[in-house]
Amino acid sequence: MRAPIDNIDESEVIPAPEPERDVYTPARLNREARALLERGLPSLWLEGEISNLSRPSSGHWYFSLKDESAQLRCAMFRQKNMMARFTPKDGMHVLTRGRVSLYEQRGDYQFIADHMEEAGEGVLRRRFELLKNKLAAEGLFEAARKRALPRLPKRIGVVTSPTGAAVRDVLNILRRRFCTIPVLIYPVQVQGASAAGQIAATIRLASVRAECDVLIVARGGGSLEDLWAFNEEVVARAIFDCRIPVVSGIGHEVDFTIADFVADVRAPTPSGAAEIVAPDCNEWTRSVGLLGRRLRTALVRGQASRQQRLVWLERRLAQVHPGVELRQKAQRLDELEQRLIRCARNGLQERRTTLMHLASHLRQRSPALRVAAARGRLEMARKTLGTSLQRRVSVLQHRLRDAAGHLRQQSPATRIAALRSRLAIIDRSLDSCVQRQLHRLEARLRIAAGKLDTVSPLATLQRGYAIVTNAEGHVVTDASEVKNGDMIESRLSRGSLRARVEQVTPHRDDENQ
C-alpha cells in the first residue's frame, strides 16, 4: 500500500535537474530581432509626415514619419537619397518605399527607405506603374513591333503645342540638319484635362491622312503632373495604332512617360527627337560625292576589264584561227605530193632497171618477137601509170580547193567585226550615261550649296551687318554689357574693326525699367 504524499519526508525527495539556460546578450537579441523583422516583412510603402529631419555631413537622411496617432524612426542612406527628385523638409507629406529593420546599437525599431516621393506625386506614380504593367502585358512595349525610321523622310510631322519652346527647338534643329525637308505642325494642347484627348485624336488624324513619313510627339520639361497627358492610356493606344513611325521627345532625359515606351523610338528631349529623324545634309553631300567617285572608278575599271578581255579573245582567236590549220593542211598536201612524185619516180626507175635487165637478157637470147611484145606492154603500162597519176593528182587538187572554200565560209572575221561594232556602241552609251549621272549629281549639289549659303551667317554679314565682341572675345548683344572707354571689335563681311566706346545708349525697355 502506497504511503500518502503528505507523509513523505521532503528531505527524501530528489530534485529534478534544471534545463540548461540559453542566455541572450543585448547584441544577440537585437541581431536576431533584426533578422526576424527583415525576413518576416517584405518591402512596403509607407506614407506620413516628415519630422525631426537631420542631414549630417555623411549625406544620410534621418527623420521620423508620423500620422495622427504614431510615429516611426526612418533612415535613407546617401546612395539612395541621391536619386530623389526633391529635397525633403519638416512637415512635408511623403510616400516612401523600403523595409523594416532594427538599429542594433540602440535597439531602435526603424524603417530603411530606398525611395521617396511627394504624396501627391505618389498617387500618380502608382497609376503610372499600374498602366505600364497593363500595357506591357498586352504587348504594346514589345521591341519586335517597333518600326525602323526612314533614312531620308519626305516630310516630318510634329505633334506639339504651337506656342511652346519645344516646337522652336525642333524647328531649329531640323533647319540646321536638313533645311529642305518640309515640316508639318499638328497643333495640340500638351497640358490640361483635354490635352490627352486632343493628342490622341491628332495622332490618329495624322495616321489616317498619311502626309508624313515620320511623326514626332514632343513637349518640353515639367513635373509629373505637367507631363501626365502623355501617360494616359488613350494616347498610348493612339501611338500603338499609328501607321507612321513615331518618335517621342517628351520632357528631359530623366523623364519617362507611357508614350516613350509605346513609341518606335524614344528621344531624351524634343531637340534629340529632331536630331534622330533628320539626317545631316553635310554627311549626305559627302556620301553623294563619294558614290560619284566610286561610280566613275567602277566604270573605268569595267571598261579596262572589257578591253583586256577583247585583247585576250583576239590572241585566242589567233591561236585557233582556221588559216593556221589551212596552212598546215596545205603543207601536208605538199608533202604528200612530193612523196607521190618520189614514189612514181622510184617506180619508173625500178621498171626502167627491170626493163633494161630484161632487154639485156633478151638481147642475150635474141627473141625478137618477145622483145617487141615486151616493148608494147611497157609502153601501155607507162601510159596507164601516167593517166592514173594525173587522175590522182586532179582528185587531190579538187579536194584541196573544196577544203579551202569551206574554211573561207567558216571564217570568224565577220563575227569579230560585228562584236567590235557592238563594243564601240556600248562604250559610247556608257560614256553618255556617266556624263548624265554626273550632271544630275552636280546640279543637286549646286542646289544644296545654294540653300546652305542662304542660311549662312556670312551672308548676313554681306548685307551690312556686323558681329561685335568685347575684349574677352564674347559676343555683345546688349549695349549694357559694355561701358564708355571699353575696346570692342566688329567683324565685317571682309575684315574687322577695333574701336573704343565713347557713348552707351541703353535699349528703350531698359530705360523704362
Short mmCIF file of C-alpha atoms in Angstrom, two decimals, residues 29-41 101-102 104:
data_model
loop_
_atom_site.label_atom_id
_atom_site.label_comp_id
_atom_site.label_asym_id
_atom_site.label_seq_id
_atom_site.Cartn_x
_atom_site.Cartn_y
_atom_site.Cartn_z
CA LEU A 29 18.80 39.72 -29.08
CA ASN A 30 18.90 42.81 -31.30
CA ARG A 31 20.61 40.86 -34.10
CA GLU A 32 18.01 38.07 -34.10
CA ALA A 33 15.15 40.55 -33.75
CA ARG A 34 16.52 42.43 -36.76
CA ALA A 35 16.74 39.21 -38.79
CA LEU A 36 13.13 38.31 -37.88
CA LEU A 37 11.89 41.76 -38.89
CA GLU A 38 13.74 41.85 -42.21
CA ARG A 39 12.74 38.28 -43.15
CA GLY A 40 9.19 38.48 -41.90
CA LEU A 41 8.13 41.77 -43.54
CA SER A 101 14.76 46.92 -39.71
CA LEU A 102 16.31 47.48 -36.29
CA GLU A 104 21.29 47.05 -33.19
#
